[in-house]
Amino acid sequence: MHPPAVSLVEVGPRDGLQNESVLVGTDDKVAYIEALADAGLTRIEAVSFVHPRLVPQMADAEQVMARVPRRDGLSYIGLIVNERGLDRALDSGVDEVNVTVVATETFSQRNQGMTIAAALDSFAAISARAHTAGLRVTATVGASFGCPFEGEVSPDHVAAMVRRCAEAGADEIALADTIGVGVPADVRRLVEAVRAVTDLPLRFHFHNTRNTGYANALAAVEAGASALDASSGGIGGCPFAPAATGNIATEDLAYALRRSDIRTGVDLKQLTTAAAYIGERLGAPVPALLGKAGDFPS
């Protein structure tokens, strides 16, 4: 049995744009975020607070947050990887922080410059400070389904990391298929392992690198996911993972969920408008298919 509704977390302004070669200006980012809010999305991962040298597309995070529309029920998320990022996030007025820890040592070093143990210790410190400031905290375990450098990742290993994050005060656990290698059977195995250590809300982040992202998202909902990440237009990826292209598209996912009688609260027409807008700024059509094929029934 699937739940009657699921929350969509829009990550296009962050995970979508961070892997694009075109640097989108602040004005266009703010207009894009406003269009996404107009589509009914209530949780938007708008920025990341990482060093501009590593992710130049996010260098204007403070300027974006200073200008985004503020509305009742609309929550802005900032992605961070260390306490310096938290300092910037707190100063910028985000409503939530998404803190990434990575499931393998090699990827953790490449993504964050620290060991898994150090990343988990850092998460505990960040979580305590963020809660003191009144922010919601998500722990995202990157490469939960597989690593581009070390290969297979054990669900029990991921569950052990989740346990540490839950004990450190996470409000939500996000499991990320950073390179898009998972299949629905992996989703079910991972949920079973994680549910043995926590009953926190589960959020999933899928990439469609191998054309399994949407099947995985539907499997996650069937397994009890409360939230799914998606990127309008299907833009983006991870700059630190080889070939990690293609977030699942918000509008394509919302269509599949609506046809499955699962409510998302979003407007498909407005979503395709937002995706077309950012595609024009990037200078290329977006990968999502709903804007090309149209809704059904029309």
Short mmCIF file of C-alpha atoms in Angstrom, two decimals:
data_model
loop_
_atom_site.label_atom_id
_atom_site.label_comp_id
_atom_site.label_asym_id
_atom_site.label_seq_id
_atom_site.Cartn_x
_atom_site.Cartn_y
_atom_site.Cartn_z
CA MET A 1 0.00 0.00 0.00
CA HIS A 2 1.31 3.43 -0.90
CA PRO A 3 0.66 6.58 1.16
CA PRO A 4 -2.02 8.99 -0.10
CA ALA A 5 0.52 11.80 -0.42
CA VAL A 6 4.25 12.44 -0.64
CA SER A 7 6.27 15.63 -0.36
CA LEU A 8 8.42 16.68 -3.31
CA VAL A 9 11.65 18.47 -2.40
CA GLU A 10 12.72 20.62 -5.33
CA VAL A 11 16.51 20.56 -5.78
CA GLY A 12 16.82 22.16 -9.22
CA PRO A 13 18.17 25.50 -7.96
CA ARG A 14 20.92 23.67 -6.06
CA ASP A 15 21.70 20.18 -7.34
CA GLY A 16 20.34 21.03 -10.76
CA LEU A 17 22.37 24.15 -11.41
CA GLN A 18 25.57 23.11 -9.61
CA ASN A 19 26.50 20.61 -12.32
CA GLU A 20 25.68 22.84 -15.30
CA SER A 21 28.50 24.54 -17.18
CA VAL A 22 26.48 27.73 -17.66
CA LEU A 23 26.63 30.15 -14.73
CA VAL A 24 23.07 31.35 -14.19
CA GLY A 25 22.80 34.89 -12.83
CA THR A 26 21.27 35.77 -9.47
CA ASP A 27 18.25 37.48 -11.04
CA ASP A 28 17.45 34.38 -13.07
CA LYS A 29 17.95 32.06 -10.09
CA VAL A 30 15.51 34.09 -8.00
CA ALA A 31 12.95 34.13 -10.83
CA TYR A 32 13.37 30.37 -11.23
CA ILE A 33 12.80 29.76 -7.52
CA GLU A 34 9.73 32.00 -7.58
CA ALA A 35 8.32 30.03 -10.52
CA LEU A 36 8.86 26.79 -8.58
CA ALA A 37 7.08 28.22 -5.55
CA ASP A 38 4.22 29.30 -7.82
CA ALA A 39 3.94 25.66 -8.92
CA GLY A 40 3.06 24.67 -5.37
CA LEU A 41 6.40 23.32 -4.15
CA THR A 42 6.78 23.96 -0.43
CA ARG A 43 10.33 22.69 0.20
CA ILE A 44 12.96 24.09 -2.12
CA GLU A 45 16.68 23.36 -1.83
CA ALA A 46 17.67 26.78 -3.08
CA VAL A 47 21.42 27.03 -2.43
CA SER A 48 24.49 25.30 -1.10
CA PHE A 49 27.09 26.86 1.14
CA VAL A 50 30.30 25.33 -0.17
CA HIS A 51 33.51 27.03 -1.21
CA PRO A 52 32.95 28.98 -4.46
CA ARG A 53 36.18 27.56 -5.86
CA LEU A 54 34.68 24.07 -5.70
CA VAL A 55 31.17 24.91 -6.89
CA PRO A 56 31.25 28.32 -8.60
CA GLN A 57 27.59 27.97 -9.62
CA MET A 58 26.63 28.47 -5.96
CA ALA A 59 28.92 31.43 -5.25
CA ASP A 60 25.97 33.84 -4.90
CA ALA A 61 24.10 31.81 -2.27
CA GLU A 62 23.76 34.74 0.13
CA GLN A 63 22.47 37.05 -2.59
CA VAL A 64 19.91 34.49 -3.71
CA MET A 65 18.62 33.90 -0.18
CA ALA A 66 18.31 37.65 0.40
CA ARG A 67 15.88 37.93 -2.51
CA VAL A 68 13.79 34.74 -2.63
CA PRO A 69 10.04 35.14 -2.01
CA ARG A 70 8.98 34.45 1.56
CA ARG A 71 5.57 32.86 1.99
CA ASP A 72 3.73 30.98 4.71
CA GLY A 73 4.39 27.27 4.38
CA LEU A 74 7.38 27.71 2.05
CA SER A 75 10.63 26.30 3.43
CA TYR A 76 14.08 26.97 1.97
CA ILE A 77 16.85 24.43 2.39
CA GLY A 78 20.57 25.08 2.22
CA LEU A 79 23.01 22.24 1.64
CA ILE A 80 26.13 22.30 3.80
CA VAL A 81 29.10 20.02 4.38
CA ASN A 82 30.87 21.69 7.33
CA GLU A 83 30.48 24.22 10.14
CA ARG A 84 31.68 27.11 8.00
CA GLY A 85 28.79 26.33 5.66
CA LEU A 86 26.46 26.35 8.66
CA ASP A 87 27.71 29.81 9.65
CA ARG A 88 26.80 31.10 6.20
CA ALA A 89 23.45 29.28 6.21
CA LEU A 90 22.46 30.78 9.56
CA ASP A 91 23.39 34.27 8.39
CA SER A 92 21.38 33.78 5.19
CA GLY A 93 18.07 32.87 6.81
CA VAL A 94 17.44 29.35 5.51
CA ASP A 95 14.67 27.35 7.15
CA GLU A 96 16.38 23.96 6.96
CA VAL A 97 19.87 22.58 6.46
CA ASN A 98 20.72 19.45 4.52
CA VAL A 99 24.01 18.01 5.75
CA THR A 100 25.80 15.51 3.54
CA VAL A 101 27.84 12.58 4.80
CA VAL A 102 29.14 10.09 2.25
CA ALA A 103 29.05 6.31 2.59
CA THR A 104 32.57 5.49 1.33
CA GLU A 105 35.97 6.76 2.40
CA THR A 106 37.24 7.60 -1.08
CA PHE A 107 34.16 9.58 -2.05
CA SER A 108 34.01 11.27 1.35
CA GLN A 109 37.57 12.51 0.90
CA ARG A 110 36.87 13.75 -2.62
CA ASN A 111 33.53 15.33 -1.79
CA GLN A 112 34.29 16.82 1.62
CA GLY A 113 37.99 16.37 2.30
CA MET A 114 37.39 14.29 5.43
CA THR A 115 36.99 10.73 6.60
CA ILE A 116 33.58 9.21 7.30
CA ALA A 117 34.30 9.32 11.03
CA ALA A 118 35.19 13.00 10.85
CA ALA A 119 32.09 13.72 8.75
CA LEU A 120 29.85 12.02 11.31
CA ASP A 121 31.45 13.99 14.13
CA SER A 122 30.97 17.16 12.11
CA PHE A 123 27.32 16.28 11.54
CA ALA A 124 26.75 15.98 15.29
CA ALA A 125 28.23 19.42 15.91
CA ILE A 126 26.26 20.97 13.02
CA SER A 127 23.01 19.33 14.13
CA ALA A 128 23.33 20.69 17.68
CA ARG A 129 24.03 24.23 16.50
CA ALA A 130 21.31 24.17 13.85
CA HIS A 131 18.70 22.98 16.33
CA THR A 132 19.71 25.70 18.76
CA ALA A 133 19.00 28.17 15.96
CA GLY A 134 15.60 26.58 15.33
CA LEU A 135 16.42 24.92 12.01
CA ARG A 136 15.27 21.54 10.80
CA VAL A 137 18.16 19.17 10.00
CA THR A 138 18.33 16.51 7.30
CA ALA A 139 21.17 14.01 7.18
CA THR A 140 21.82 12.89 3.60
CA VAL A 141 23.92 9.77 3.19
CA GLY A 142 25.51 10.19 -0.22
CA ALA A 143 26.43 7.18 -2.39
CA SER A 144 24.05 5.01 -0.35
CA PHE A 145 23.40 2.76 -3.35
CA GLY A 146 26.91 2.58 -4.79
CA CYS A 147 30.18 4.47 -5.12
CA PRO A 148 31.98 5.46 -8.33
CA PHE A 149 35.32 4.67 -6.69
CA GLU A 150 34.67 1.73 -4.34
CA GLY A 151 31.72 0.00 -6.00
CA GLU A 152 29.00 -1.73 -3.99
CA VAL A 153 27.92 -0.25 -0.66
CA SER A 154 26.47 -2.49 2.05
CA PRO A 155 22.98 -1.56 3.33
CA ASP A 156 24.16 -2.49 6.83
CA HIS A 157 27.01 0.03 6.52
CA VAL A 158 24.56 2.73 5.46
CA ALA A 159 22.27 1.79 8.34
CA ALA A 160 25.13 2.14 10.81
CA MET A 161 25.77 5.68 9.52
CA VAL A 162 22.07 6.46 9.71
CA ARG A 163 22.00 5.30 13.33
CA ARG A 164 24.82 7.73 14.17
CA CYS A 165 23.00 10.61 12.46
CA ALA A 166 19.72 9.76 14.18
CA GLU A 167 21.45 9.68 17.56
CA ALA A 168 23.00 13.07 16.76
CA GLY A 169 19.58 14.64 16.29
CA ALA A 170 18.67 14.38 12.61
CA ASP A 171 15.03 15.24 11.93
CA GLU A 172 14.98 13.42 8.60
CA ILE A 173 17.18 10.89 6.83
CA ALA A 174 17.80 11.20 3.10
CA LEU A 175 19.29 8.29 1.17
CA ALA A 176 20.99 9.40 -2.03
CA ASP A 177 21.74 7.36 -5.14
CA THR A 178 24.35 9.91 -6.13
CA ILE A 179 25.48 8.12 -9.29
CA GLY A 180 22.21 6.49 -10.32
CA VAL A 181 23.10 2.81 -9.97
CA GLY A 182 20.24 1.55 -7.82
CA VAL A 183 17.19 -0.50 -8.81
CA PRO A 184 13.91 -1.03 -6.88
CA ALA A 185 15.23 -4.17 -5.18
CA ASP A 186 18.08 -2.06 -3.75
CA VAL A 187 15.56 0.47 -2.47
CA ARG A 188 13.64 -2.21 -0.61
CA ARG A 189 16.80 -3.72 0.89
CA LEU A 190 18.07 -0.34 2.03
CA VAL A 191 14.76 0.67 3.58
CA GLU A 192 14.64 -2.62 5.49
CA ALA A 193 18.15 -2.08 6.86
CA VAL A 194 17.54 1.55 7.81
CA ARG A 195 14.15 0.87 9.38
CA ALA A 196 15.91 -1.54 11.74
CA VAL A 197 17.78 1.40 13.30
CA THR A 198 15.40 4.40 13.08
CA ASP A 199 11.81 5.41 12.51
CA LEU A 200 12.72 8.93 11.34
CA PRO A 201 11.05 10.19 8.15
CA LEU A 202 12.84 8.89 5.05
CA ARG A 203 13.60 11.05 2.04
CA PHE A 204 15.22 9.77 -1.16
CA HIS A 205 17.41 11.40 -3.78
CA PHE A 206 17.58 9.57 -7.10
CA HIS A 207 19.46 10.18 -10.33
CA ASN A 208 18.28 8.75 -13.62
CA THR A 209 21.77 8.01 -14.90
CA ARG A 210 20.83 4.44 -15.90
CA ASN A 211 17.12 5.06 -16.46
CA THR A 212 16.05 3.56 -13.12
CA GLY A 213 15.39 6.77 -11.15
CA TYR A 214 11.62 6.90 -11.58
CA ALA A 215 11.15 3.20 -10.84
CA ASN A 216 13.26 3.70 -7.72
CA ALA A 217 11.19 6.70 -6.64
CA LEU A 218 7.94 4.75 -6.96
CA ALA A 219 9.50 1.84 -5.06
CA ALA A 220 10.57 4.23 -2.31
CA VAL A 221 7.03 5.56 -1.97
CA GLU A 222 5.72 2.00 -1.73
CA ALA A 223 8.32 1.37 0.99
CA GLY A 224 7.11 4.34 3.03
CA ALA A 225 9.15 7.34 1.88
CA SER A 226 7.74 10.63 3.11
CA ALA A 227 9.68 12.84 0.67
CA LEU A 228 11.40 12.58 -2.70
CA ASP A 229 14.00 14.91 -4.17
CA ALA A 230 13.59 15.96 -7.79
CA SER A 231 14.92 18.65 -10.10
CA SER A 232 12.60 20.53 -12.43
CA GLY A 233 13.51 19.76 -16.01
CA GLY A 234 15.72 16.88 -14.84
CA ILE A 235 18.81 19.09 -14.87
CA GLY A 236 21.95 18.56 -12.83
CA GLY A 237 24.10 15.98 -11.15
CA CYS A 238 27.10 15.77 -8.84
CA PRO A 239 30.33 17.53 -9.88
CA PHE A 240 32.41 15.18 -7.70
CA ALA A 241 31.04 11.92 -9.13
CA PRO A 242 31.98 10.77 -12.65
CA ALA A 243 28.95 10.44 -14.97
CA ALA A 244 26.42 11.31 -12.23
CA THR A 245 24.14 13.07 -14.65
CA GLY A 246 20.41 13.45 -14.58
CA ASN A 247 18.36 14.10 -11.49
CA ILE A 248 14.86 12.74 -11.88
CA ALA A 249 12.62 15.51 -13.22
CA THR A 250 10.07 17.00 -10.84
CA GLU A 251 7.34 17.26 -13.46
CA ASP A 252 7.82 13.71 -14.77
CA LEU A 253 7.82 12.33 -11.23
CA ALA A 254 4.75 14.38 -10.27
CA TYR A 255 2.92 13.03 -13.32
CA ALA A 256 3.74 9.42 -12.37
CA LEU A 257 2.63 10.01 -8.79
CA ARG A 258 -0.62 11.70 -9.78
CA ARG A 259 -1.49 8.84 -12.13
CA SER A 260 -0.76 6.50 -9.19
CA ASP A 261 -3.28 8.39 -6.99
CA ILE A 262 -0.55 9.87 -4.80
CA ARG A 263 -0.99 13.56 -4.03
CA THR A 264 1.92 15.99 -4.31
CA GLY A 265 0.15 19.35 -4.27
CA VAL A 266 2.02 20.65 -7.32
CA ASP A 267 0.75 22.12 -10.59
CA LEU A 268 2.19 20.28 -13.60
CA LYS A 269 1.64 23.14 -16.03
CA GLN A 270 3.44 25.58 -13.75
CA LEU A 271 6.26 23.06 -13.27
CA THR A 272 6.84 22.70 -17.01
CA THR A 273 6.83 26.49 -17.30
CA ALA A 274 9.53 26.74 -14.62
CA ALA A 275 11.57 24.03 -16.35
CA ALA A 276 11.29 25.76 -19.72
CA TYR A 277 12.43 29.02 -18.11
CA ILE A 278 15.62 27.53 -16.69
CA GLY A 279 16.26 25.60 -19.90
CA GLU A 280 16.27 28.89 -21.81
CA ARG A 281 18.79 30.33 -19.35
CA LEU A 282 20.99 27.25 -19.73
CA GLY A 283 20.74 27.46 -23.51
CA ALA A 284 19.45 23.94 -24.10
CA PRO A 285 16.19 22.00 -23.82
CA VAL A 286 15.81 20.26 -20.47
CA PRO A 287 15.89 16.43 -20.36
CA ALA A 288 12.41 16.09 -18.81
CA LEU A 289 9.76 14.57 -21.05
CA LEU A 290 6.46 15.97 -19.79
CA GLY A 291 7.10 19.35 -21.34
CA LYS A 292 7.64 17.65 -24.70
CA ALA A 293 4.84 15.07 -24.59
CA GLY A 294 2.27 17.06 -22.62
CA ASP A 295 -0.02 16.02 -19.80
CA PHE A 296 -2.61 13.26 -20.10
CA PRO A 297 -5.52 13.70 -20.31
CA SER A 298 -4.64 16.93 -22.06
#
